[in-house]
CSV table of C-alpha atoms and ligand atoms in Angstrom, one decimal:
chain,number,residue,atom,x,y,z
A,1,MET,CA,1.1,4.7,-64.6
A,2,ARG,CA,-0.6,1.8,-62.8
A,3,ILE,CA,1.3,-1.5,-63.1
A,4,LEU,CA,0.3,-4.9,-62.0
A,5,VAL,CA,3.0,-7.5,-61.3
A,6,THR,CA,2.4,-11.2,-60.3
A,7,ALA,CA,5.3,-13.0,-58.5
A,8,GLY,CA,6.3,-15.9,-56.5
A,9,PRO,CA,5.1,-19.5,-56.4
A,10,THR,CA,1.5,-20.6,-55.7
A,11,ARG,CA,0.7,-23.3,-53.0
A,12,GLU,CA,-2.0,-25.8,-53.8
A,13,PRO,CA,-3.3,-27.5,-50.6
A,14,LEU,CA,-3.4,-31.2,-50.3
A,15,ASP,CA,-4.6,-31.2,-46.7
A,16,PRO,CA,-4.4,-28.7,-43.9
A,17,VAL,CA,-0.6,-29.1,-43.5
A,18,ARG,CA,0.7,-30.0,-47.0
A,19,TYR,CA,0.8,-28.3,-50.3
A,20,LEU,CA,2.1,-28.7,-53.9
A,21,GLY,CA,4.6,-25.8,-54.6
A,22,ASN,CA,7.5,-25.0,-56.8
A,23,ARG,CA,11.0,-23.6,-56.5
A,24,SER,CA,10.3,-20.0,-57.5
A,25,SER,CA,11.9,-17.5,-55.0
A,26,GLY,CA,9.8,-14.6,-56.3
A,27,ARG,CA,13.0,-12.5,-56.7
A,28,MET,CA,12.6,-11.7,-60.4
A,29,GLY,CA,9.0,-10.5,-60.0
A,30,TYR,CA,9.9,-8.5,-56.8
A,31,ALA,CA,12.8,-6.9,-58.7
A,32,VAL,CA,10.5,-5.9,-61.5
A,33,ALA,CA,8.0,-4.4,-59.1
A,34,ALA,CA,10.8,-2.4,-57.3
A,35,ALA,CA,12.1,-1.1,-60.7
A,36,PHE,CA,8.7,0.2,-61.8
A,37,ALA,CA,8.2,1.8,-58.3
A,38,ALA,CA,11.7,3.4,-58.6
A,39,ALA,CA,10.7,4.8,-62.0
A,40,GLY,CA,7.8,6.6,-60.2
A,41,HIS,CA,4.9,4.3,-61.1
A,42,HIS,CA,2.1,2.9,-59.0
A,43,VAL,CA,2.7,-0.8,-58.5
A,44,LEU,CA,0.4,-3.5,-57.2
A,45,LEU,CA,2.3,-6.7,-56.5
A,46,VAL,CA,0.1,-9.8,-56.3
A,47,SER,CA,2.4,-12.5,-54.8
A,48,GLY,CA,2.4,-16.0,-53.6
A,49,PRO,CA,4.3,-16.9,-50.4
A,50,THR,CA,8.0,-15.8,-50.5
A,51,HIS,CA,10.8,-14.9,-48.0
A,52,ILE,CA,11.5,-11.5,-49.5
A,53,ASP,CA,10.6,-8.1,-48.2
A,54,VAL,CA,8.0,-6.1,-50.2
A,55,PRO,CA,9.8,-3.4,-52.1
A,56,ALA,CA,9.4,0.2,-50.8
A,57,GLY,CA,6.5,2.1,-52.3
A,58,VAL,CA,4.8,-1.0,-53.7
A,59,ASP,CA,1.2,-2.0,-52.9
A,60,PHE,CA,1.0,-5.6,-51.8
A,61,LEU,CA,-1.7,-8.2,-52.2
A,62,PRO,CA,-0.7,-11.6,-50.8
A,63,VAL,CA,-2.3,-14.8,-52.2
A,64,GLU,CA,-1.7,-18.5,-51.8
A,65,THR,CA,-3.3,-20.5,-54.5
A,66,ALA,CA,-3.5,-20.2,-58.3
A,67,ALA,CA,-7.3,-19.6,-57.9
A,68,GLU,CA,-6.7,-16.8,-55.4
A,69,MET,CA,-4.1,-15.2,-57.7
A,70,PHE,CA,-6.5,-15.4,-60.6
A,71,ASP,CA,-9.3,-13.7,-58.6
A,72,ALA,CA,-6.9,-10.9,-57.4
A,73,VAL,CA,-5.7,-10.3,-61.0
A,74,ALA,CA,-9.2,-10.3,-62.3
A,75,ARG,CA,-10.2,-7.6,-59.8
A,76,HIS,CA,-7.3,-5.3,-60.5
A,77,LEU,CA,-6.3,-5.8,-64.1
A,78,ASP,CA,-8.6,-3.3,-65.7
A,79,ARG,CA,-7.1,-0.5,-63.6
A,80,SER,CA,-3.6,-1.3,-64.9
A,81,GLU,CA,-1.8,0.0,-68.0
A,82,ILE,CA,1.0,-2.5,-67.9
A,83,ALA,CA,0.9,-6.0,-66.5
A,84,VAL,CA,3.9,-8.3,-65.9
A,85,PHE,CA,3.2,-11.9,-65.0
A,86,ALA,CA,6.3,-13.3,-63.3
A,87,ALA,CA,4.6,-15.7,-61.0
A,88,ALA,CA,5.3,-19.4,-61.2
A,89,VAL,CA,1.7,-20.5,-61.1
A,90,ALA,CA,0.9,-24.1,-60.5
A,91,ASP,CA,-0.6,-25.7,-63.6
A,92,PHE,CA,-2.4,-28.4,-61.5
A,93,THR,CA,-4.1,-28.4,-58.2
A,94,PRO,CA,-5.5,-31.3,-56.1
A,95,ALA,CA,-9.0,-32.2,-57.2
A,96,ARG,CA,-10.2,-32.6,-53.6
A,97,PRO,CA,-8.0,-31.2,-50.9
A,98,GLU,CA,-8.6,-33.3,-47.7
A,99,PRO,CA,-10.2,-31.5,-44.8
A,100,GLU,CA,-8.1,-33.6,-42.3
A,101,LYS,CA,-4.4,-34.5,-42.4
A,102,ILE,CA,-3.8,-37.4,-44.8
A,103,LYS,CA,-2.6,-40.5,-42.8
A,104,LYS,CA,-0.2,-43.1,-43.9
A,105,SER,CA,-1.9,-46.3,-44.9
A,106,GLY,CA,1.1,-48.3,-46.0
A,107,THR,CA,0.0,-48.4,-49.6
A,108,VAL,CA,0.5,-46.2,-52.6
A,109,LEU,CA,-1.3,-42.8,-52.5
A,110,THR,CA,-2.6,-41.6,-55.8
A,111,LEU,CA,-3.4,-37.9,-56.2
A,112,GLU,CA,-5.9,-36.6,-58.6
A,113,LEU,CA,-4.9,-33.2,-60.0
A,114,VAL,CA,-7.0,-30.9,-62.1
A,115,PRO,CA,-5.7,-28.0,-64.3
A,116,THR,CA,-5.7,-24.5,-62.9
A,117,ARG,CA,-6.7,-21.5,-65.0
A,118,ASP,CA,-4.0,-19.8,-67.0
A,119,ILE,CA,-4.0,-16.2,-65.6
A,120,LEU,CA,-1.7,-14.7,-68.2
A,121,GLY,CA,-3.5,-16.6,-71.0
A,122,SER,CA,-6.8,-15.1,-69.7
A,123,ALA,CA,-5.6,-11.4,-69.5
A,124,ARG,CA,-6.7,-10.5,-73.1
A,125,ASP,CA,-9.7,-12.8,-73.2
A,126,PRO,CA,-11.9,-13.1,-71.1
A,127,LEU,CA,-10.4,-10.4,-68.8
A,128,GLY,CA,-10.3,-7.8,-71.7
A,129,PHE,CA,-6.9,-6.3,-70.9
A,130,THR,CA,-5.7,-3.9,-73.6
A,131,GLY,CA,-2.5,-2.6,-72.1
A,132,THR,CA,1.1,-3.8,-72.5
A,133,LEU,CA,1.3,-7.5,-71.4
A,134,VAL,CA,4.5,-9.2,-70.4
A,135,GLY,CA,4.9,-12.9,-69.6
A,136,PHE,CA,7.8,-15.0,-68.4
A,137,ALA,CA,8.7,-18.4,-69.8
A,138,ALA,CA,10.7,-20.7,-67.7
A,139,GLU,CA,11.9,-23.5,-70.0
A,140,THR,CA,14.2,-26.5,-69.8
A,141,SER,CA,14.5,-27.1,-73.5
A,142,ASP,CA,13.8,-25.3,-76.9
A,143,VAL,CA,13.8,-22.1,-74.8
A,144,LEU,CA,13.2,-19.6,-77.6
A,145,GLU,CA,10.7,-21.7,-79.6
A,146,ASN,CA,8.7,-22.4,-76.5
A,147,ALA,CA,8.8,-18.7,-75.4
A,148,ARG,CA,7.7,-17.5,-78.9
A,149,ALA,CA,4.8,-20.0,-78.8
A,150,LYS,CA,3.7,-18.5,-75.4
A,151,LEU,CA,4.0,-15.0,-76.8
A,152,THR,CA,1.5,-15.8,-79.6
A,153,ARG,CA,-0.8,-18.1,-77.6
A,154,LYS,CA,-1.1,-15.7,-74.6
A,155,LYS,CA,-1.2,-12.6,-76.8
A,156,CYS,CA,1.8,-10.9,-75.0
A,157,ASP,CA,3.8,-7.9,-76.1
A,158,LEU,CA,6.9,-9.5,-74.6
A,159,VAL,CA,7.9,-12.8,-73.1
A,160,VAL,CA,11.0,-12.9,-71.0
A,161,ALA,CA,12.5,-16.4,-71.6
A,162,ASN,CA,15.0,-18.1,-69.4
A,163,ASP,CA,16.5,-21.6,-69.3
A,164,VAL,CA,15.9,-22.9,-65.8
A,165,SER,CA,18.1,-25.9,-66.4
A,166,ALA,CA,21.2,-23.8,-66.7
A,167,PRO,CA,23.3,-23.8,-63.5
A,168,GLY,CA,23.5,-20.6,-61.4
A,169,ILE,CA,20.5,-18.8,-63.0
A,170,GLY,CA,16.8,-18.8,-62.8
A,171,PHE,CA,14.8,-20.3,-60.0
A,172,ASP,CA,16.2,-19.8,-56.5
A,173,SER,CA,19.2,-17.8,-57.7
A,174,HIS,CA,20.2,-14.1,-57.5
A,175,GLU,CA,21.3,-14.0,-61.1
A,176,ASN,CA,19.5,-14.5,-64.3
A,177,GLU,CA,20.3,-14.7,-68.1
A,178,VAL,CA,17.2,-14.1,-70.2
A,179,THR,CA,16.2,-13.4,-73.8
A,180,LEU,CA,13.6,-10.8,-74.4
A,181,VAL,CA,11.2,-12.4,-77.0
A,182,TRP,CA,9.4,-9.5,-78.8
A,183,PRO,CA,7.0,-10.2,-81.7
A,184,GLU,CA,9.6,-9.0,-84.2
A,185,ALA,CA,12.8,-10.4,-82.8
A,186,GLY,CA,14.7,-12.0,-79.9
A,187,GLU,CA,17.0,-9.8,-77.8
A,188,PRO,CA,19.4,-11.7,-75.6
A,189,LEU,CA,20.6,-9.9,-72.4
A,190,GLU,CA,23.9,-10.7,-70.7
A,191,ARG,CA,23.9,-12.6,-67.4
A,192,ALA,CA,23.4,-10.2,-64.6
A,193,SER,CA,21.7,-9.8,-61.2
A,194,LYS,CA,17.9,-10.0,-61.2
A,195,HIS,CA,17.9,-6.4,-60.1
A,196,GLU,CA,19.9,-5.3,-63.1
A,197,ILE,CA,17.8,-7.4,-65.5
A,198,ALA,CA,14.6,-6.0,-64.0
A,199,THR,CA,15.8,-2.5,-64.6
A,200,ILE,CA,16.5,-3.2,-68.2
A,201,ILE,CA,13.1,-5.0,-68.7
A,202,VAL,CA,11.3,-2.1,-67.1
A,203,GLU,CA,13.0,0.6,-69.2
A,204,LYS,CA,12.3,-1.3,-72.4
A,205,VAL,CA,8.7,-2.1,-71.5
A,206,LEU,CA,8.0,1.5,-70.6
A,207,ALA,CA,9.5,2.7,-73.8
A,208,ARG,CA,7.4,0.3,-75.9
A,209,HIS,CA,4.2,1.2,-74.0
A,210,THR,CA,4.8,4.9,-74.5
A,211,ARG,CA,5.4,4.4,-78.2
A,212,ARG,CA,2.3,2.4,-78.6
A,213,HIS,CA,-0.1,4.3,-76.4
A,214,GLN,CA,0.9,7.9,-76.6
A,215,ALA,CA,-1.1,10.1,-79.0
A,216,PRO,CA,1.1,11.4,-81.8
A,217,ALA,CA,2.4,15.0,-81.0
A,218,ALA,CA,0.3,17.8,-82.4
A,219,PRO,CA,1.8,19.2,-85.6
B,1,CTP,N1,1.0,-18.3,-66.0
B,1,CTP,C1,-0.1,-17.8,-65.5
B,1,CTP,N2,-1.1,-18.7,-65.0
B,1,CTP,C2,-0.9,-20.0,-65.1
B,1,CTP,C3,0.3,-20.6,-65.7
B,1,CTP,C4,1.3,-19.7,-66.1
B,1,CTP,O1,-0.3,-16.6,-65.4
B,1,CTP,N3,-1.8,-20.9,-64.6
B,1,CTP,C5,2.0,-17.3,-66.6
B,1,CTP,C6,3.3,-17.2,-65.8
B,1,CTP,O2,3.2,-16.3,-64.8
B,1,CTP,C7,4.3,-16.9,-66.9
B,1,CTP,C8,3.7,-17.5,-68.2
B,1,CTP,O3,2.3,-17.8,-67.9
B,1,CTP,O4,4.3,-15.5,-67.2
B,1,CTP,C9,4.4,-18.8,-68.6
B,1,CTP,O5,4.4,-19.7,-67.5
B,1,CTP,P1,5.0,-21.1,-67.8
B,1,CTP,O6,4.8,-21.9,-66.5
B,1,CTP,O7,6.4,-21.0,-68.4
B,1,CTP,O8,4.1,-21.7,-68.9
B,1,CTP,P2,2.8,-22.5,-69.0
B,1,CTP,O9,1.7,-21.6,-69.5
B,1,CTP,O10,2.5,-23.1,-67.6
B,1,CTP,O11,3.1,-23.6,-70.1
B,1,CTP,P3,4.0,-24.9,-70.0
B,1,CTP,O12,3.8,-25.4,-68.5
B,1,CTP,O13,3.3,-25.8,-71.0
B,1,CTP,O14,5.4,-24.6,-70.3
């Protein structure tokens, strides 16, 4: 099957040398891409800048900004049967990036930020994706309620929820502790390495996709 995975942070330029970014390492998304490839699938990884190696056997499309990630996803989504959006996409971008380096002026600098487009939230409409759709929800409070709201709002089949305020897990760490929020129930997974968690997510997503999309066996 063809799988699209987004991963990593985005960088929103302020001027030629500065950007707005976030603490996503990209590890969770890269582990998901690696697990799908290890299961024999054709994976396209659309990734913001990270320090990790592209997993073996994965096609790689590097991007920098939220707008570039949106365009890359829009170009490739209709060729995918499963899409996993693990990227930490900036919700805001500078309204007018400066063409020259911003100089100190000794006074307060006020930035005007405008919202970016929600890539996961656009997958069903307007992008028309009909396959299995998986999102992530990085939360600091009311984790399950917020994740379930994202599941409904973004029309996902699964949202992987994690509490990024908990020490030792989530952003920038090798371990994670997540709850799989399905339409019918929440399924907590034990704390484990991102590699182990990715393997479980991939097994469960493949099983659900196969159940939903395979024609019933002939009598
Ligand atoms: N996402 C996306 N495009 C965006 C923002 C988020 O594709 N512009 C995806 C992320 O990849 C993730 C999911 O949406 O799979 C949830 O991201 P998150 O940052 O937790 O949620 P937001 O939609 O940004 O909502 P909020 O900031 O209000 O929590």
